[in-house]
Amino acid sequence: MITYNTDGVKMPKIKRKETSAWIKAVVKSYGKMVGEVGYMFVDDEKILEINREYLQHDYYTDVITFDYDEDDVVNGDIVISLDTVRTNAELFNKAYEDELYRVIIHGILHLCGLNDKGPGEREIMEKAENKALEMRNGAF
C-alpha cells in the first residue's frame, strides 16, 4: 500500500492511483514488490527538522528516505520538501511537476537498493530516474 500525506503544506496535484501504479511497476522492474510505502509532503523547515533529528544533517534537502525493506518487499517512509522541489525546478529550468515526479521516484529507487553518494552512484541514480520517468510517460 502506498499512502500520501502532508504536514504544513497543501497536497500536490498528483494522480494518486496512476502514481501508485507507476511506482509499483518501477519496483517490479527491480524484482521487488511494494509493501508499505508512505509519502509525506512537507515544507523546507519541516524537512530541515527531520534531517537534523534523524540524520544529524544541518541542511535542506528535497527528499529523505527511511528504508524498512524486508527481503524483496519495499517498505519505507519518504519525506519530500515541496519548497525544495520548487526551488530545484527553477534552478534546473524544469517543470515543477517533472521535478516532483523525479523526487517521488528517487525515494523509491533508494528503497530498491540504489545509492547516490559514492563514486559513480549519482550517474547510476540519474539513469535509473530517467528510465523510470520514461516508464511513467509511456504509461508503463
mmCIF file of N, CA and C in Angstrom:
data_model
loop_
_atom_site.group_PDB
_atom_site.id
_atom_site.type_symbol
_atom_site.label_atom_id
_atom_site.label_comp_id
_atom_site.label_asym_id
_atom_site.label_seq_id
_atom_site.Cartn_x
_atom_site.Cartn_y
_atom_site.Cartn_z
ATOM 1 N N MET A 1 0.839 -1.180 0.000
ATOM 2 C CA MET A 1 0.000 0.000 0.000
ATOM 3 C C MET A 1 0.886 1.245 0.000
ATOM 4 N N ILE A 2 0.498 2.208 -0.797
ATOM 5 C CA ILE A 2 1.212 3.474 -0.880
ATOM 6 C C ILE A 2 0.272 4.564 -0.395
ATOM 7 N N THR A 3 0.744 5.346 0.577
ATOM 8 C CA THR A 3 -0.077 6.428 1.119
ATOM 9 C C THR A 3 0.607 7.767 0.870
ATOM 10 N N TYR A 4 -0.225 8.808 0.805
ATOM 11 C CA TYR A 4 0.250 10.175 0.550
ATOM 12 C C TYR A 4 -0.351 11.086 1.615
ATOM 13 N N ASN A 5 0.527 11.795 2.332
ATOM 14 C CA ASN A 5 0.073 12.700 3.382
ATOM 15 C C ASN A 5 0.854 14.005 3.310
ATOM 16 N N THR A 6 0.370 14.999 4.051
ATOM 17 C CA THR A 6 1.057 16.283 4.109
ATOM 18 C C THR A 6 1.229 16.714 5.558
ATOM 19 N N ASP A 7 2.189 17.598 5.760
ATOM 20 C CA ASP A 7 2.391 18.223 7.063
ATOM 21 C C ASP A 7 2.776 19.673 6.793
ATOM 22 N N GLY A 8 1.824 20.582 6.959
ATOM 23 C CA GLY A 8 2.105 22.011 6.806
ATOM 24 C C GLY A 8 2.076 22.531 5.385
ATOM 25 N N VAL A 9 1.744 21.684 4.423
ATOM 26 C CA VAL A 9 1.651 22.108 3.028
ATOM 27 C C VAL A 9 0.381 21.538 2.411
ATOM 28 N N LYS A 10 0.006 22.106 1.273
ATOM 29 C CA LYS A 10 -1.140 21.604 0.535
ATOM 30 C C LYS A 10 -0.708 20.379 -0.281
ATOM 31 N N MET A 11 -1.584 19.391 -0.379
ATOM 32 C CA MET A 11 -1.277 18.183 -1.156
ATOM 33 C C MET A 11 -0.988 18.564 -2.604
ATOM 34 N N PRO A 12 0.159 18.098 -3.133
ATOM 35 C CA PRO A 12 0.450 18.405 -4.540
ATOM 36 C C PRO A 12 -0.562 17.715 -5.450
ATOM 37 N N LYS A 13 -0.737 18.278 -6.629
ATOM 38 C CA LYS A 13 -1.719 17.735 -7.575
ATOM 39 C C LYS A 13 -1.106 16.564 -8.336
ATOM 40 N N ILE A 14 -1.168 15.396 -7.699
ATOM 41 C CA ILE A 14 -0.719 14.179 -8.357
ATOM 42 C C ILE A 14 -1.910 13.229 -8.411
ATOM 43 N N LYS A 15 -1.943 12.456 -9.464
ATOM 44 C CA LYS A 15 -2.996 11.451 -9.583
ATOM 45 C C LYS A 15 -2.518 10.231 -8.800
ATOM 46 N N ARG A 16 -3.078 10.041 -7.616
ATOM 47 C CA ARG A 16 -2.568 9.029 -6.694
ATOM 48 C C ARG A 16 -2.636 7.620 -7.250
ATOM 49 N N LYS A 17 -3.754 7.244 -7.865
ATOM 50 C CA LYS A 17 -3.887 5.883 -8.400
ATOM 51 C C LYS A 17 -2.841 5.617 -9.483
ATOM 52 N N GLU A 18 -2.737 6.553 -10.422
ATOM 53 C CA GLU A 18 -1.765 6.401 -11.511
ATOM 54 C C GLU A 18 -0.342 6.417 -10.982
ATOM 55 N N THR A 19 -0.067 7.309 -10.042
ATOM 56 C CA THR A 19 1.266 7.403 -9.466
ATOM 57 C C THR A 19 1.618 6.115 -8.737
ATOM 58 N N SER A 20 0.690 5.586 -7.970
ATOM 59 C CA SER A 20 0.932 4.335 -7.244
ATOM 60 C C SER A 20 1.174 3.174 -8.203
ATOM 61 N N ALA A 21 0.402 3.099 -9.280
ATOM 62 C CA ALA A 21 0.590 2.033 -10.273
ATOM 63 C C ALA A 21 1.967 2.150 -10.919
ATOM 64 N N TRP A 22 2.393 3.383 -11.204
ATOM 65 C CA TRP A 22 3.714 3.620 -11.784
ATOM 66 C C TRP A 22 4.807 3.186 -10.814
ATOM 67 N N ILE A 23 4.678 3.577 -9.558
ATOM 68 C CA ILE A 23 5.669 3.202 -8.546
ATOM 69 C C ILE A 23 5.770 1.682 -8.451
ATOM 70 N N LYS A 24 4.645 1.003 -8.426
ATOM 71 C CA LYS A 24 4.642 -0.464 -8.350
ATOM 72 C C LYS A 24 5.321 -1.083 -9.567
ATOM 73 N N ALA A 25 5.105 -0.498 -10.754
ATOM 74 C CA ALA A 25 5.743 -1.002 -11.973
ATOM 75 C C ALA A 25 7.261 -0.823 -11.903
ATOM 76 N N VAL A 26 7.716 0.321 -11.389
ATOM 77 C CA VAL A 26 9.155 0.565 -11.251
ATOM 78 C C VAL A 26 9.746 -0.434 -10.265
ATOM 79 N N VAL A 27 9.106 -0.607 -9.127
ATOM 80 C CA VAL A 27 9.591 -1.552 -8.109
ATOM 81 C C VAL A 27 9.656 -2.963 -8.696
ATOM 82 N N LYS A 28 8.635 -3.343 -9.434
ATOM 83 C CA LYS A 28 8.592 -4.675 -10.054
ATOM 84 C C LYS A 28 9.754 -4.868 -11.027
ATOM 85 N N SER A 29 10.143 -3.795 -11.726
ATOM 86 C CA SER A 29 11.254 -3.883 -12.679
ATOM 87 C C SER A 29 12.579 -4.193 -11.975
ATOM 88 N N TYR A 30 12.623 -4.035 -10.654
ATOM 89 C CA TYR A 30 13.799 -4.378 -9.852
ATOM 90 C C TYR A 30 13.618 -5.735 -9.158
ATOM 91 N N GLY A 31 12.572 -6.457 -9.553
ATOM 92 C CA GLY A 31 12.332 -7.783 -8.990
ATOM 93 C C GLY A 31 11.808 -7.747 -7.568
ATOM 94 N N LYS A 32 11.178 -6.649 -7.211
ATOM 95 C CA LYS A 32 10.657 -6.477 -5.856
ATOM 96 C C LYS A 32 9.160 -6.171 -5.914
ATOM 97 N N MET A 33 8.544 -6.130 -4.741
ATOM 98 C CA MET A 33 7.138 -5.719 -4.681
ATOM 99 C C MET A 33 6.966 -4.683 -3.576
ATOM 100 N N VAL A 34 5.912 -3.889 -3.699
ATOM 101 C CA VAL A 34 5.641 -2.830 -2.725
ATOM 102 C C VAL A 34 4.902 -3.396 -1.532
ATOM 103 N N GLY A 35 5.420 -3.099 -0.353
ATOM 104 C CA GLY A 35 4.734 -3.433 0.891
ATOM 105 C C GLY A 35 4.009 -2.181 1.380
ATOM 106 N N GLU A 36 4.607 -1.520 2.358
ATOM 107 C CA GLU A 36 4.046 -0.280 2.915
ATOM 108 C C GLU A 36 5.010 0.872 2.611
ATOM 109 N N VAL A 37 4.552 1.806 1.804
ATOM 110 C CA VAL A 37 5.343 2.994 1.482
ATOM 111 C C VAL A 37 4.496 4.212 1.799
ATOM 112 N N GLY A 38 5.044 5.088 2.621
ATOM 113 C CA GLY A 38 4.329 6.303 2.981
ATOM 114 C C GLY A 38 5.077 7.535 2.520
ATOM 115 N N TYR A 39 4.384 8.378 1.762
ATOM 116 C CA TYR A 39 4.940 9.668 1.351
ATOM 117 C C TYR A 39 4.409 10.744 2.281
ATOM 118 N N MET A 40 5.291 11.647 2.687
ATOM 119 C CA MET A 40 4.900 12.803 3.481
ATOM 120 C C MET A 40 5.469 14.039 2.784
ATOM 121 N N PHE A 41 4.575 14.910 2.339
ATOM 122 C CA PHE A 41 4.980 16.149 1.690
ATOM 123 C C PHE A 41 5.014 17.241 2.761
ATOM 124 N N VAL A 42 6.144 17.960 2.819
ATOM 125 C CA VAL A 42 6.370 18.958 3.865
ATOM 126 C C VAL A 42 6.972 20.226 3.250
ATOM 127 N N ASP A 43 7.261 21.205 4.124
ATOM 128 C CA ASP A 43 7.958 22.412 3.681
ATOM 129 C C ASP A 43 9.434 22.310 4.079
ATOM 130 N N ASP A 44 10.211 23.314 3.711
ATOM 131 C CA ASP A 44 11.650 23.290 3.986
ATOM 132 C C ASP A 44 11.970 23.201 5.473
ATOM 133 N N GLU A 45 11.230 23.941 6.294
ATOM 134 C CA GLU A 45 11.532 23.937 7.729
ATOM 135 C C GLU A 45 11.325 22.549 8.340
ATOM 136 N N LYS A 46 10.281 21.849 7.910
ATOM 137 C CA LYS A 46 9.999 20.511 8.439
ATOM 138 C C LYS A 46 11.062 19.511 7.997
ATOM 139 N N ILE A 47 11.485 19.579 6.743
ATOM 140 C CA ILE A 47 12.497 18.617 6.289
ATOM 141 C C ILE A 47 13.844 18.896 6.945
ATOM 142 N N LEU A 48 14.132 20.170 7.225
ATOM 143 C CA LEU A 48 15.363 20.509 7.947
ATOM 144 C C LEU A 48 15.305 19.925 9.354
ATOM 145 N N GLU A 49 14.167 20.047 9.999
ATOM 146 C CA GLU A 49 13.970 19.485 11.339
ATOM 147 C C GLU A 49 14.181 17.959 11.329
ATOM 148 N N ILE A 50 13.608 17.282 10.348
ATOM 149 C CA ILE A 50 13.742 15.821 10.226
ATOM 150 C C ILE A 50 15.196 15.456 9.928
ATOM 151 N N ASN A 51 15.826 16.210 9.043
ATOM 152 C CA ASN A 51 17.220 15.953 8.678
ATOM 153 C C ASN A 51 18.132 16.077 9.900
ATOM 154 N N ARG A 52 17.894 17.099 10.716
ATOM 155 C CA ARG A 52 18.694 17.288 11.934
ATOM 156 C C ARG A 52 18.440 16.176 12.948
ATOM 157 N N GLU A 53 17.156 15.877 13.181
ATOM 158 C CA GLU A 53 16.780 14.933 14.228
ATOM 159 C C GLU A 53 17.202 13.498 13.921
ATOM 160 N N TYR A 54 16.959 13.044 12.698
ATOM 161 C CA TYR A 54 17.182 11.633 12.380
ATOM 162 C C TYR A 54 18.507 11.331 11.700
ATOM 163 N N LEU A 55 19.060 12.308 10.983
ATOM 164 C CA LEU A 55 20.287 12.056 10.232
ATOM 165 C C LEU A 55 21.470 12.908 10.692
ATOM 166 N N GLN A 56 21.216 13.827 11.629
ATOM 167 C CA GLN A 56 22.235 14.743 12.128
ATOM 168 C C GLN A 56 22.867 15.558 10.996
ATOM 169 N N HIS A 57 22.056 15.897 9.987
ATOM 170 C CA HIS A 57 22.481 16.759 8.889
ATOM 171 C C HIS A 57 21.822 18.118 9.067
ATOM 172 N N ASP A 58 22.611 19.172 8.950
ATOM 173 C CA ASP A 58 22.082 20.515 9.164
ATOM 174 C C ASP A 58 21.951 21.262 7.839
ATOM 175 N N TYR A 59 21.108 20.696 6.955
ATOM 176 C CA TYR A 59 20.875 21.364 5.685
ATOM 177 C C TYR A 59 19.517 20.944 5.113
ATOM 178 N N TYR A 60 19.050 21.775 4.184
ATOM 179 C CA TYR A 60 17.795 21.487 3.485
ATOM 180 C C TYR A 60 18.067 20.436 2.413
ATOM 181 N N THR A 61 17.061 19.671 2.091
ATOM 182 C CA THR A 61 17.165 18.677 1.024
ATOM 183 C C THR A 61 15.787 18.491 0.402
ATOM 184 N N ASP A 62 15.743 17.863 -0.750
ATOM 185 C CA ASP A 62 14.452 17.659 -1.393
ATOM 186 C C ASP A 62 13.757 16.393 -0.916
ATOM 187 N N VAL A 63 14.522 15.359 -0.566
ATOM 188 C CA VAL A 63 13.915 14.077 -0.186
ATOM 189 C C VAL A 63 14.771 13.352 0.851
ATOM 190 N N ILE A 64 14.103 12.735 1.798
ATOM 191 C CA ILE A 64 14.744 11.852 2.770
ATOM 192 C C ILE A 64 13.977 10.536 2.729
ATOM 193 N N THR A 65 14.717 9.444 2.629
ATOM 194 C CA THR A 65 14.103 8.119 2.559
ATOM 195 C C THR A 65 14.483 7.303 3.779
ATOM 196 N N PHE A 66 13.487 6.777 4.455
ATOM 197 C CA PHE A 66 13.692 5.870 5.581
ATOM 198 C C PHE A 66 13.336 4.467 5.088
ATOM 199 N N ASP A 67 14.322 3.588 5.082
ATOM 200 C CA ASP A 67 14.201 2.262 4.485
ATOM 201 C C ASP A 67 13.873 1.217 5.548
ATOM 202 N N TYR A 68 12.737 0.550 5.369
ATOM 203 C CA TYR A 68 12.337 -0.544 6.262
ATOM 204 C C TYR A 68 12.141 -1.829 5.466
ATOM 205 N N ASP A 69 12.876 -1.975 4.347
ATOM 206 C CA ASP A 69 12.705 -3.128 3.466
ATOM 207 C C ASP A 69 12.894 -4.450 4.193
ATOM 208 N N GLU A 70 12.155 -5.439 3.724
ATOM 209 C CA GLU A 70 12.303 -6.816 4.180
ATOM 210 C C GLU A 70 12.434 -7.688 2.943
ATOM 211 N N ASP A 71 13.615 -8.263 2.756
ATOM 212 C CA ASP A 71 13.889 -9.102 1.590
ATOM 213 C C ASP A 71 13.521 -8.371 0.305
ATOM 214 N N ASP A 72 12.587 -8.914 -0.470
ATOM 215 C CA ASP A 72 12.217 -8.306 -1.743
ATOM 216 C C ASP A 72 10.954 -7.447 -1.649
ATOM 217 N N VAL A 73 10.587 -7.076 -0.423
ATOM 218 C CA VAL A 73 9.410 -6.223 -0.217
ATOM 219 C C VAL A 73 9.893 -4.824 0.167
ATOM 220 N N VAL A 74 9.485 -3.845 -0.635
ATOM 221 C CA VAL A 74 9.878 -2.454 -0.431
ATOM 222 C C VAL A 74 8.947 -1.812 0.591
ATOM 223 N N ASN A 75 9.540 -1.357 1.689
ATOM 224 C CA ASN A 75 8.817 -0.666 2.756
ATOM 225 C C ASN A 75 9.621 0.564 3.150
ATOM 226 N N GLY A 76 8.943 1.672 3.373
ATOM 227 C CA GLY A 76 9.674 2.846 3.829
ATOM 228 C C GLY A 76 8.812 4.080 3.895
ATOM 229 N N ASP A 77 9.400 5.109 4.475
ATOM 230 C CA ASP A 77 8.784 6.428 4.519
ATOM 231 C C ASP A 77 9.649 7.366 3.696
ATOM 232 N N ILE A 78 8.998 8.163 2.870
ATOM 233 C CA ILE A 78 9.697 9.097 2.002
ATOM 234 C C ILE A 78 9.148 10.492 2.285
ATOM 235 N N VAL A 79 10.029 11.380 2.746
ATOM 236 C CA VAL A 79 9.649 12.744 3.091
ATOM 237 C C VAL A 79 10.174 13.662 1.987
ATOM 238 N N ILE A 80 9.282 14.473 1.439
ATOM 239 C CA ILE A 80 9.636 15.353 0.322
ATOM 240 C C ILE A 80 9.300 16.794 0.667
ATOM 241 N N SER A 81 10.298 17.679 0.520
ATOM 242 C CA SER A 81 10.063 19.112 0.711
ATOM 243 C C SER A 81 9.592 19.718 -0.607
ATOM 244 N N LEU A 82 8.349 20.155 -0.624
ATOM 245 C CA LEU A 82 7.804 20.781 -1.834
ATOM 246 C C LEU A 82 8.480 22.115 -2.117
ATOM 247 N N ASP A 83 8.958 22.784 -1.062
ATOM 248 C CA ASP A 83 9.686 24.049 -1.257
ATOM 249 C C ASP A 83 10.972 23.798 -2.053
ATOM 250 N N THR A 84 11.729 22.787 -1.645
ATOM 251 C CA THR A 84 12.994 22.497 -2.333
ATOM 252 C C THR A 84 12.750 21.953 -3.728
ATOM 253 N N VAL A 85 11.692 21.163 -3.904
ATOM 254 C CA VAL A 85 11.342 20.685 -5.248
ATOM 255 C C VAL A 85 11.092 21.885 -6.162
ATOM 256 N N ARG A 86 10.342 22.869 -5.665
ATOM 257 C CA ARG A 86 10.052 24.066 -6.462
ATOM 258 C C ARG A 86 11.339 24.848 -6.767
ATOM 259 N N THR A 87 12.178 25.027 -5.769
ATOM 260 C CA THR A 87 13.450 25.740 -5.953
ATOM 261 C C THR A 87 14.326 25.028 -6.981
ATOM 262 N N ASN A 88 14.431 23.692 -6.868
ATOM 263 C CA ASN A 88 15.257 22.927 -7.804
ATOM 264 C C ASN A 88 14.693 22.967 -9.217
ATOM 265 N N ALA A 89 13.377 22.933 -9.342
ATOM 266 C CA ALA A 89 12.751 23.014 -10.670
ATOM 267 C C ALA A 89 13.160 24.331 -11.342
ATOM 268 N N GLU A 90 13.111 25.415 -10.583
ATOM 269 C CA GLU A 90 13.509 26.719 -11.120
ATOM 270 C C GLU A 90 14.997 26.739 -11.447
ATOM 271 N N LEU A 91 15.811 26.214 -10.528
ATOM 272 C CA LEU A 91 17.260 26.200 -10.683
ATOM 273 C C LEU A 91 17.690 25.421 -11.928
ATOM 274 N N PHE A 92 17.052 24.271 -12.162
ATOM 275 C CA PHE A 92 17.422 23.406 -13.288
ATOM 276 C C PHE A 92 16.544 23.629 -14.522
ATOM 277 N N ASN A 93 15.704 24.673 -14.454
ATOM 278 C CA ASN A 93 14.823 25.031 -15.570
ATOM 279 C C ASN A 93 13.942 23.847 -15.998
ATOM 280 N N LYS A 94 13.339 23.210 -15.010
ATOM 281 C CA LYS A 94 12.435 22.073 -15.229
ATOM 282 C C LYS A 94 11.034 22.463 -14.780
ATOM 283 N N ALA A 95 10.045 21.776 -15.313
ATOM 284 C CA ALA A 95 8.676 21.987 -14.844
ATOM 285 C C ALA A 95 8.568 21.434 -13.423
ATOM 286 N N TYR A 96 7.826 22.132 -12.574
ATOM 287 C CA TYR A 96 7.645 21.697 -11.179
ATOM 288 C C TYR A 96 7.150 20.255 -11.104
ATOM 289 N N GLU A 97 6.147 19.923 -11.917
ATOM 290 C CA GLU A 97 5.584 18.572 -11.882
ATOM 291 C C GLU A 97 6.638 17.525 -12.248
ATOM 292 N N ASP A 98 7.466 17.814 -13.243
ATOM 293 C CA ASP A 98 8.514 16.869 -13.647
ATOM 294 C C ASP A 98 9.509 16.646 -12.511
ATOM 295 N N GLU A 99 9.890 17.728 -11.849
ATOM 296 C CA GLU A 99 10.836 17.615 -10.732
ATOM 297 C C GLU A 99 10.201 16.859 -9.573
ATOM 298 N N LEU A 100 8.924 17.090 -9.322
ATOM 299 C CA LEU A 100 8.222 16.384 -8.244
ATOM 300 C C LEU A 100 8.224 14.876 -8.506
ATOM 301 N N TYR A 101 7.903 14.468 -9.719
ATOM 302 C CA TYR A 101 7.893 13.032 -10.034
ATOM 303 C C TYR A 101 9.295 12.438 -9.975
ATOM 304 N N ARG A 102 10.300 13.218 -10.337
ATOM 305 C CA ARG A 102 11.688 12.741 -10.231
ATOM 306 C C ARG A 102 12.017 12.447 -8.764
ATOM 307 N N VAL A 103 11.619 13.331 -7.873
ATOM 308 C CA VAL A 103 11.915 13.150 -6.449
ATOM 309 C C VAL A 103 11.078 12.009 -5.866
ATOM 310 N N ILE A 104 9.827 11.895 -6.304
ATOM 311 C CA ILE A 104 8.974 10.796 -5.850
ATOM 312 C C ILE A 104 9.629 9.455 -6.174
ATOM 313 N N ILE A 105 10.154 9.318 -7.386
ATOM 314 C CA ILE A 105 10.748 8.031 -7.767
ATOM 315 C C ILE A 105 12.155 7.879 -7.202
ATOM 316 N N HIS A 106 12.833 8.978 -6.946
ATOM 317 C CA HIS A 106 14.172 8.928 -6.349
ATOM 318 C C HIS A 106 14.122 8.173 -5.021
ATOM 319 N N GLY A 107 13.137 8.505 -4.201
ATOM 320 C CA GLY A 107 12.999 7.822 -2.910
ATOM 321 C C GLY A 107 12.748 6.334 -3.090
ATOM 322 N N ILE A 108 11.935 5.976 -4.059
ATOM 323 C CA ILE A 108 11.638 4.563 -4.339
ATOM 324 C C ILE A 108 12.894 3.836 -4.803
ATOM 325 N N LEU A 109 13.686 4.492 -5.635
ATOM 326 C CA LEU A 109 14.918 3.863 -6.121
ATOM 327 C C LEU A 109 15.877 3.578 -4.974
ATOM 328 N N HIS A 110 15.907 4.458 -3.973
ATOM 329 C CA HIS A 110 16.702 4.156 -2.772
ATOM 330 C C HIS A 110 16.187 2.877 -2.123
ATOM 331 N N LEU A 111 14.864 2.744 -2.030
ATOM 332 C CA LEU A 111 14.282 1.543 -1.416
ATOM 333 C C LEU A 111 14.556 0.294 -2.248
ATOM 334 N N CYS A 112 14.813 0.478 -3.533
ATOM 335 C CA CYS A 112 15.150 -0.653 -4.414
ATOM 336 C C CYS A 112 16.644 -0.977 -4.367
ATOM 337 N N GLY A 113 17.408 -0.208 -3.582
ATOM 338 C CA GLY A 113 18.816 -0.518 -3.386
ATOM 339 C C GLY A 113 19.811 0.405 -4.057
ATOM 340 N N LEU A 114 19.341 1.426 -4.772
ATOM 341 C CA LEU A 114 20.266 2.348 -5.421
ATOM 342 C C LEU A 114 20.710 3.426 -4.445
ATOM 343 N N ASN A 115 21.960 3.849 -4.602
ATOM 344 C CA ASN A 115 22.509 4.924 -3.784
ATOM 345 C C ASN A 115 22.990 6.040 -4.704
ATOM 346 N N ASP A 116 23.329 7.183 -4.102
ATOM 347 C CA ASP A 116 23.783 8.302 -4.923
ATOM 348 C C ASP A 116 24.883 9.121 -4.260
ATOM 349 N N LYS A 117 25.554 8.555 -3.274
ATOM 350 C CA LYS A 117 26.583 9.318 -2.563
ATOM 351 C C LYS A 117 28.003 8.920 -2.959
ATOM 352 N N GLY A 118 28.211 7.676 -3.339
ATOM 353 C CA GLY A 118 29.556 7.189 -3.651
ATOM 354 C C GLY A 118 29.989 7.484 -5.076
ATOM 355 N N PRO A 119 31.241 7.159 -5.402
ATOM 356 C CA PRO A 119 31.759 7.405 -6.752
ATOM 357 C C PRO A 119 30.919 6.699 -7.818
ATOM 358 N N GLY A 120 30.471 7.464 -8.804
ATOM 359 C CA GLY A 120 29.705 6.913 -9.914
ATOM 360 C C GLY A 120 28.246 6.619 -9.611
ATOM 361 N N GLU A 121 27.853 6.669 -8.339
ATOM 362 C CA GLU A 121 26.481 6.313 -7.973
ATOM 363 C C GLU A 121 25.463 7.352 -8.436
ATOM 364 N N ARG A 122 25.861 8.617 -8.424
ATOM 365 C CA ARG A 122 24.927 9.678 -8.846
ATOM 366 C C ARG A 122 24.488 9.451 -10.302
ATOM 367 N N GLU A 123 25.448 9.088 -11.156
ATOM 368 C CA GLU A 123 25.141 8.855 -12.563
ATOM 369 C C GLU A 123 24.207 7.650 -12.731
ATOM 370 N N ILE A 124 24.440 6.604 -11.948
ATOM 371 C CA ILE A 124 23.578 5.417 -11.993
ATOM 372 C C ILE A 124 22.170 5.784 -11.539
ATOM 373 N N MET A 125 22.081 6.590 -10.480
ATOM 374 C CA MET A 125 20.772 7.018 -9.974
ATOM 375 C C MET A 125 20.041 7.858 -11.022
ATOM 376 N N GLU A 126 20.740 8.806 -11.635
ATOM 377 C CA GLU A 126 20.108 9.662 -12.648
ATOM 378 C C GLU A 126 19.601 8.836 -13.828
ATOM 379 N N LYS A 127 20.386 7.853 -14.250
ATOM 380 C CA LYS A 127 19.968 6.987 -15.351
ATOM 381 C C LYS A 127 18.705 6.209 -14.958
ATOM 382 N N ALA A 128 18.675 5.707 -13.723
ATOM 383 C CA ALA A 128 17.506 4.964 -13.230
ATOM 384 C C ALA A 128 16.289 5.881 -13.114
ATOM 385 N N GLU A 129 16.494 7.118 -12.652
ATOM 386 C CA GLU A 129 15.397 8.087 -12.583
ATOM 387 C C GLU A 129 14.823 8.329 -13.976
ATOM 388 N N ASN A 130 15.712 8.564 -14.940
ATOM 389 C CA ASN A 130 15.264 8.850 -16.305
ATOM 390 C C ASN A 130 14.495 7.669 -16.895
ATOM 391 N N LYS A 131 14.977 6.462 -16.644
ATOM 392 C CA LYS A 131 14.287 5.268 -17.131
ATOM 393 C C LYS A 131 12.896 5.167 -16.502
ATOM 394 N N ALA A 132 12.811 5.408 -15.213
ATOM 395 C CA ALA A 132 11.523 5.352 -14.506
ATOM 396 C C ALA A 132 10.569 6.426 -15.022
ATOM 397 N N LEU A 133 11.090 7.622 -15.259
ATOM 398 C CA LEU A 133 10.257 8.706 -15.773
ATOM 399 C C LEU A 133 9.767 8.396 -17.190
ATOM 400 N N GLU A 134 10.589 7.722 -17.979
ATOM 401 C CA GLU A 134 10.154 7.297 -19.310
ATOM 402 C C GLU A 134 9.020 6.279 -19.187
ATOM 403 N N MET A 135 9.124 5.397 -18.195
ATOM 404 C CA MET A 135 8.047 4.430 -17.955
ATOM 405 C C MET A 135 6.748 5.173 -17.656
ATOM 406 N N ARG A 136 6.829 6.201 -16.829
ATOM 407 C CA ARG A 136 5.632 6.980 -16.459
ATOM 408 C C ARG A 136 5.045 7.657 -17.685
ATOM 409 N N ASN A 137 5.901 8.271 -18.479
ATOM 410 C CA ASN A 137 5.435 8.987 -19.665
ATOM 411 C C ASN A 137 4.851 8.042 -20.711
ATOM 412 N N GLY A 138 5.360 6.806 -20.724
ATOM 413 C CA GLY A 138 4.827 5.800 -21.637
ATOM 414 C C GLY A 138 3.680 5.025 -21.027
ATOM 415 N N ALA A 139 3.243 5.479 -19.849
ATOM 416 C CA ALA A 139 2.182 4.821 -19.066
ATOM 417 C C ALA A 139 2.521 3.356 -18.826
ATOM 418 N N PHE A 140 3.831 3.112 -18.629
ATOM 419 C CA PHE A 140 4.407 1.794 -18.313
ATOM 420 C C PHE A 140 3.644 0.717 -18.997
#
